[in-house]
Amino acid sequence: MRNWVNFAEIKSQVKLAAVLRSYGVDWLRRSGPPYQYRGRCPIHGGQGTEAFHAQLERGVFHCFACGAGGNVLDFVAAMEGCSVRAAALRLQGSASQDGRPAPVPARGSRGRELVTKKRGVSPPLSFALNVDGRHPYLARRGLDPLTVDYFGVGYYGARGLMQGRIAIPIHDDQGRLVAYSGRALDQDGPRYRFPAGFQKAQVLFNYHRAWATSKREVIVVEGFFDCMRVHQAGYPWVVALMGARLSATQRDLLTERFPSVVLLLDGDQTGRTATKRIAGDLAPACSVTQVLLPPEMQPDQMAAADIRQALTDEERRAEISAKRPI
Ligand SMILES: [Zn+2]
């Protein structure tokens, strides 16, 4: 059965020592009792050479610097910037690839409780990555220190899925941290990395903060950096699709809370086509305004003044419908 996770079985089968080895952690030193090790924390990095403590027999760890701790699943989740469930799926996958028997789902109600109830919705993370918001890449992308702070983005240098990338925290509609996305600094590898199992169609980036502004209007952009730049231009009621598609869940999130939606997608053909389609999807439920940027323009490359102008310039705005009075 796909996506079945038996947490207890994985914890008993996968040894913390083996997982540490698979992440290249070979610098821990034995300290005192057998199976007791300590060393530099592989999760947050840092300078402390005694911060990270692992008890290999019990399969638990704790970092006294970044506060991360738990069992083998928590460790993988912290390294990968993913949920414990996604970490379990990963370990489950590697166990079967190694030729060892993959964990068999247990029968009975206790087993069933372990399955995430609401399919597709990412559970909150139990940790936060320690990132460096002063990395020059962020200034190069036009973000000022206040914006960087506000969104909690920064360079992540420690090992894991986000290693060497700008880690961008993503929250659900309740404001709970559910994942990180990792933006590459150069052309190597994919531009954005998401943890395995993360369903981006289930969330809108920055939704909880946009909602907290109590504005009845919301601005919708494509990407993280578009969102941060529009926020910085003086529009905190902005959300990002993390792409150019609007899922049914995202549509409901928007129309449940905002009577008016302003679409500010990229000016290229993809953005134009997406704007039309999304406006059509939203129009029955709320008032939609399209801001059509010139083909070479996208919000993350626009000066704050140009963003403000685009959002107020009547010629660029096309009202689709206003079915609900505001
Ligand atoms: Zn740590």
Coordinates of C-alpha atoms and ligand atoms in Angstrom, one line a residue:
M1 CA 0.0 0.0 0.0
R2 CA 1.4 3.4 -1.0
N3 CA 2.3 6.0 1.6
W4 CA 1.7 3.6 4.5
V5 CA 4.0 4.5 7.4
N6 CA 4.7 2.3 10.4
F7 CA 6.7 4.7 12.6
A8 CA 7.3 2.2 15.4
E9 CA 8.7 -0.4 13.1
I10 CA 11.0 2.0 11.4
K11 CA 12.3 3.3 14.7
S12 CA 13.1 -0.2 15.8
Q13 CA 14.7 -1.3 12.5
V14 CA 16.7 1.8 11.5
K15 CA 19.7 2.4 13.8
L16 CA 20.6 6.0 14.6
A17 CA 24.3 5.1 14.2
A18 CA 23.7 3.9 10.6
V19 CA 21.7 7.1 9.8
L20 CA 24.4 9.3 11.2
R21 CA 26.9 7.4 9.1
S22 CA 24.8 7.9 6.0
Y23 CA 24.9 11.6 6.5
G24 CA 28.7 11.5 6.8
V25 CA 28.7 12.2 10.5
D26 CA 31.9 10.6 11.5
W27 CA 33.3 13.1 14.0
L28 CA 31.3 12.2 17.1
R29 CA 33.5 11.1 20.0
R30 CA 32.6 8.6 22.7
S31 CA 32.0 10.4 26.0
G32 CA 31.6 8.5 29.2
P33 CA 29.2 5.6 29.2
P34 CA 29.0 3.1 26.3
Y35 CA 27.0 4.3 23.2
Q36 CA 27.2 7.9 24.5
Y37 CA 28.7 10.2 21.9
R38 CA 29.0 13.9 21.4
G39 CA 30.4 16.4 18.9
R40 CA 29.5 19.2 16.5
C41 CA 25.8 19.3 15.6
P42 CA 25.2 18.0 12.1
I43 CA 21.8 19.7 12.0
H44 CA 22.7 23.4 12.7
G45 CA 26.5 23.2 12.2
G46 CA 27.7 25.9 14.5
Q47 CA 31.0 26.2 16.4
G48 CA 30.2 24.1 19.5
T49 CA 32.2 20.8 19.4
E50 CA 30.2 19.4 22.3
A51 CA 26.7 20.6 21.5
F52 CA 25.3 17.5 19.9
H53 CA 24.7 14.4 22.1
A54 CA 23.7 11.0 20.8
Q55 CA 22.8 7.9 22.8
L56 CA 23.2 5.2 20.2
E57 CA 21.8 2.3 22.1
R58 CA 18.5 4.1 22.8
G59 CA 18.6 5.8 19.3
V60 CA 18.1 9.3 20.6
F61 CA 19.9 12.6 20.2
H62 CA 19.8 16.1 21.6
C63 CA 21.6 19.3 20.6
F64 CA 22.1 21.8 23.4
A65 CA 22.7 24.6 21.0
C66 CA 19.8 24.5 18.5
G67 CA 17.5 22.5 20.7
A68 CA 16.9 19.8 18.1
G69 CA 16.3 16.4 19.6
G70 CA 14.4 13.1 19.4
N71 CA 14.7 9.8 17.7
V72 CA 16.0 8.6 14.3
L73 CA 12.9 10.0 12.5
D74 CA 13.3 13.4 14.1
F75 CA 16.9 13.4 13.1
V76 CA 16.2 12.7 9.4
A77 CA 13.3 15.2 9.4
A78 CA 15.7 17.9 10.8
M79 CA 18.4 17.1 8.3
E80 CA 16.0 17.1 5.3
G81 CA 13.8 20.0 6.4
C82 CA 10.8 17.7 6.1
S83 CA 8.1 16.3 8.3
V84 CA 8.6 13.3 10.5
R85 CA 6.1 11.4 8.2
A86 CA 8.2 12.3 5.1
A87 CA 11.3 11.2 7.0
A88 CA 9.7 7.9 7.8
L89 CA 8.7 7.4 4.1
R90 CA 12.3 8.1 3.2
L91 CA 13.7 5.6 5.7
Q92 CA 11.1 3.0 4.7
G93 CA 12.2 3.5 1.1
S94 CA 15.9 3.1 1.8
A95 CA 15.2 0.0 4.0
S96 CA 13.6 -1.8 1.1
Q97 CA 16.2 -0.7 -1.4
D98 CA 18.9 -2.2 0.8
G99 CA 17.4 -5.6 0.2
R100 CA 16.1 -5.8 3.7
P101 CA 12.4 -6.5 4.0
A102 CA 10.4 -3.4 3.9
P103 CA 8.3 -2.8 7.0
V104 CA 4.9 -4.6 6.7
P105 CA 1.9 -2.6 7.7
A106 CA 0.5 -3.9 11.0
R107 CA -3.2 -4.7 11.1
G108 CA -5.6 -3.3 13.6
S109 CA -6.7 0.1 14.8
R110 CA -3.4 1.1 16.5
G111 CA -1.7 0.8 13.1
R112 CA -4.3 2.8 11.4
E113 CA -3.9 5.7 13.9
L114 CA -0.4 6.2 12.7
V115 CA -1.5 7.2 9.2
T116 CA -2.0 10.9 8.8
K117 CA -5.7 11.5 8.8
K118 CA -6.0 14.3 6.4
R119 CA -4.3 13.1 3.3
G120 CA -2.1 15.5 1.5
V121 CA -1.9 18.1 4.3
S122 CA 1.7 18.4 5.7
P123 CA 1.9 18.1 9.5
P124 CA 3.7 20.8 11.4
L125 CA 7.5 20.5 11.8
S126 CA 8.8 20.0 15.3
F127 CA 12.0 22.0 14.6
A128 CA 13.3 25.1 12.9
L129 CA 16.5 25.3 10.8
N130 CA 19.2 27.7 11.9
V131 CA 19.7 30.0 8.9
D132 CA 21.9 32.9 8.1
G133 CA 19.9 35.9 7.0
R134 CA 22.9 38.0 6.2
H135 CA 23.9 35.9 3.2
P136 CA 24.7 38.3 0.3
Y137 CA 22.4 36.4 -2.1
L138 CA 19.4 37.9 -0.3
A139 CA 20.6 41.4 -0.8
R140 CA 21.3 40.6 -4.4
R141 CA 17.7 39.6 -4.8
G142 CA 16.7 43.0 -3.5
L143 CA 15.5 42.0 0.0
D144 CA 16.3 44.3 2.9
P145 CA 17.2 43.0 6.3
L146 CA 13.7 43.7 7.7
T147 CA 12.1 41.6 5.0
V148 CA 14.6 38.8 5.5
D149 CA 13.8 38.8 9.2
Y150 CA 10.1 38.9 8.7
F151 CA 10.0 35.9 6.4
G152 CA 12.8 34.0 8.3
V153 CA 14.7 33.2 5.2
G154 CA 18.4 32.6 5.1
Y155 CA 21.4 30.5 4.0
Y156 CA 21.6 27.0 5.4
G157 CA 25.1 25.6 5.5
A158 CA 24.6 22.4 7.5
R159 CA 24.1 19.0 5.9
G160 CA 20.7 17.9 4.6
L161 CA 18.3 18.6 1.7
M162 CA 18.7 22.4 2.1
Q163 CA 22.5 22.4 2.4
G164 CA 24.1 25.3 0.5
R165 CA 20.7 26.8 -0.3
I166 CA 18.5 29.6 0.8
A167 CA 15.9 28.0 3.1
I168 CA 12.5 29.5 2.9
P169 CA 10.1 28.5 5.7
I170 CA 6.5 27.6 4.6
H171 CA 3.5 27.8 6.9
D172 CA 0.0 26.3 6.7
D173 CA -3.1 28.4 6.9
Q174 CA -2.9 28.2 10.7
G175 CA 0.6 29.7 10.7
R176 CA 2.3 26.4 11.6
L177 CA 5.7 25.8 10.0
V178 CA 5.2 22.8 7.7
A179 CA 8.2 22.7 5.4
Y180 CA 11.2 24.5 3.9
S181 CA 11.9 25.1 0.3
G182 CA 15.6 25.4 -0.7
R183 CA 16.5 28.0 -3.4
A184 CA 19.8 27.2 -5.2
L185 CA 22.4 29.9 -5.2
D186 CA 23.7 28.9 -8.7
Q187 CA 22.7 26.8 -11.7
D188 CA 23.6 23.5 -10.0
G189 CA 20.7 21.2 -9.4
P190 CA 17.0 22.2 -9.3
R191 CA 16.2 25.8 -8.7
Y192 CA 13.9 24.9 -5.8
R193 CA 13.9 21.9 -3.6
F194 CA 11.0 20.7 -1.5
P195 CA 11.0 17.9 1.0
A196 CA 9.6 14.5 -0.2
G197 CA 5.9 14.3 0.3
F198 CA 5.4 18.1 0.6
Q199 CA 2.1 19.0 -1.1
K200 CA 2.5 22.6 -2.3
A201 CA -1.0 22.6 -3.7
Q202 CA -2.3 22.4 -0.2
V203 CA -0.8 25.7 1.0
L204 CA -0.3 29.3 -0.1
F205 CA 3.0 30.9 0.9
N206 CA 2.5 33.7 3.4
Y207 CA -1.2 33.1 3.6
H208 CA -1.4 33.3 7.4
R209 CA 0.3 36.6 7.5
A210 CA -1.7 38.1 4.6
W211 CA -4.9 37.0 6.5
A212 CA -3.6 38.6 9.7
T213 CA -3.5 42.0 8.0
S214 CA -7.4 42.0 8.0
K215 CA -7.3 43.4 4.5
R216 CA -10.3 42.3 2.4
E217 CA -8.0 42.1 -0.6
V218 CA -5.2 39.7 -1.3
I219 CA -2.5 39.9 -4.0
V220 CA -1.5 36.7 -5.6
V221 CA 2.0 36.2 -7.1
E222 CA 3.9 33.2 -8.5
G223 CA 7.1 32.8 -6.4
F224 CA 8.6 33.3 -3.0
F225 CA 10.8 36.2 -4.1
D226 CA 7.9 37.9 -5.9
C227 CA 6.0 37.6 -2.6
M228 CA 8.8 39.0 -0.5
R229 CA 9.4 41.9 -2.9
V230 CA 5.7 42.9 -3.1
H231 CA 5.5 42.7 0.7
Q232 CA 8.5 45.0 0.9
A233 CA 6.9 47.4 -1.5
G234 CA 4.2 48.0 1.2
Y235 CA 1.7 45.2 0.5
P236 CA 1.8 42.6 3.3
W237 CA -1.5 41.1 2.0
V238 CA 0.3 39.0 -0.6
V239 CA 0.5 35.3 -1.1
A240 CA 2.5 33.1 -3.5
L241 CA 1.2 30.1 -5.5
M242 CA 4.7 28.6 -5.6
G243 CA 4.2 28.1 -9.3
A244 CA 1.6 29.3 -11.9
R245 CA -1.3 27.0 -10.9
L246 CA -4.1 27.5 -8.5
S247 CA -5.3 24.2 -6.9
A248 CA -8.9 23.8 -5.7
T249 CA -7.6 24.0 -2.0
Q250 CA -5.7 27.2 -2.8
R251 CA -8.8 28.6 -4.4
D252 CA -10.9 27.8 -1.4
L253 CA -8.3 29.3 1.0
L254 CA -8.4 32.6 -1.0
T255 CA -12.2 32.9 -1.5
E256 CA -13.0 31.9 2.1
R257 CA -11.1 34.8 3.5
F258 CA -10.8 37.4 0.9
P259 CA -13.7 39.0 -1.1
S260 CA -11.2 40.5 -3.6
V261 CA -8.2 38.9 -5.3
V262 CA -5.6 40.8 -7.3
L263 CA -3.6 38.6 -9.7
L264 CA 0.0 39.8 -10.2
L265 CA 1.7 37.0 -12.1
D266 CA 4.8 37.2 -14.3
G267 CA 4.4 39.1 -17.6
D268 CA 5.6 36.2 -19.7
Q269 CA 3.3 33.9 -21.7
T270 CA 3.1 31.4 -18.8
G271 CA 2.1 34.1 -16.5
R272 CA -0.5 35.6 -18.9
T273 CA -2.1 32.2 -19.6
A274 CA -2.2 31.3 -15.9
T275 CA -3.7 34.7 -15.1
K276 CA -6.6 34.0 -17.4
R277 CA -7.2 30.5 -16.2
I278 CA -7.0 31.5 -12.5
A279 CA -9.2 34.5 -13.0
G280 CA -11.8 32.2 -14.5
D281 CA -11.5 29.8 -11.5
L282 CA -11.9 32.5 -9.0
A283 CA -14.5 34.7 -10.6
P284 CA -17.6 32.8 -9.5
A285 CA -16.6 33.2 -5.8
C286 CA -15.0 36.6 -5.5
S287 CA -14.0 39.8 -7.3
V288 CA -10.9 39.4 -9.4
T289 CA -8.5 42.0 -10.7
Q290 CA -5.8 41.1 -13.2
V291 CA -2.6 43.1 -13.3
L292 CA -1.0 42.4 -16.7
L293 CA 2.7 43.2 -16.6
P294 CA 4.8 43.7 -19.8
P295 CA 6.3 40.4 -21.1
E296 CA 9.8 41.0 -19.7
M297 CA 8.6 41.9 -16.2
Q298 CA 8.1 39.9 -13.0
P299 CA 7.5 41.3 -9.5
D300 CA 10.8 39.9 -8.0
Q301 CA 12.8 42.1 -10.5
M302 CA 10.7 45.2 -10.1
A303 CA 11.6 48.3 -8.0
A304 CA 9.2 49.0 -5.2
A305 CA 7.9 52.1 -7.0
D306 CA 7.2 50.0 -10.1
I307 CA 5.3 47.5 -8.1
R308 CA 3.2 50.2 -6.5
Q309 CA 2.6 51.7 -9.9
A310 CA 1.5 48.4 -11.4
L311 CA -0.9 47.8 -8.5
T312 CA -2.5 51.2 -8.8
D313 CA -2.3 51.9 -12.6
E314 CA -5.8 51.6 -13.9
E315 CA -4.7 50.7 -17.4
R316 CA -2.9 47.6 -16.3
R317 CA -5.8 46.5 -14.2
A318 CA -8.7 44.6 -15.6
E319 CA -11.6 44.0 -13.3
I320 CA -13.2 40.6 -14.0
S321 CA -16.2 40.6 -11.8
A322 CA -17.5 41.9 -8.6
K323 CA -20.2 39.4 -7.7
R324 CA -20.0 40.1 -4.0
P325 CA -20.4 43.6 -2.7
I326 CA -17.3 44.8 -0.7
Ligands
ZN1 ZN 22.2 21.7 16.8

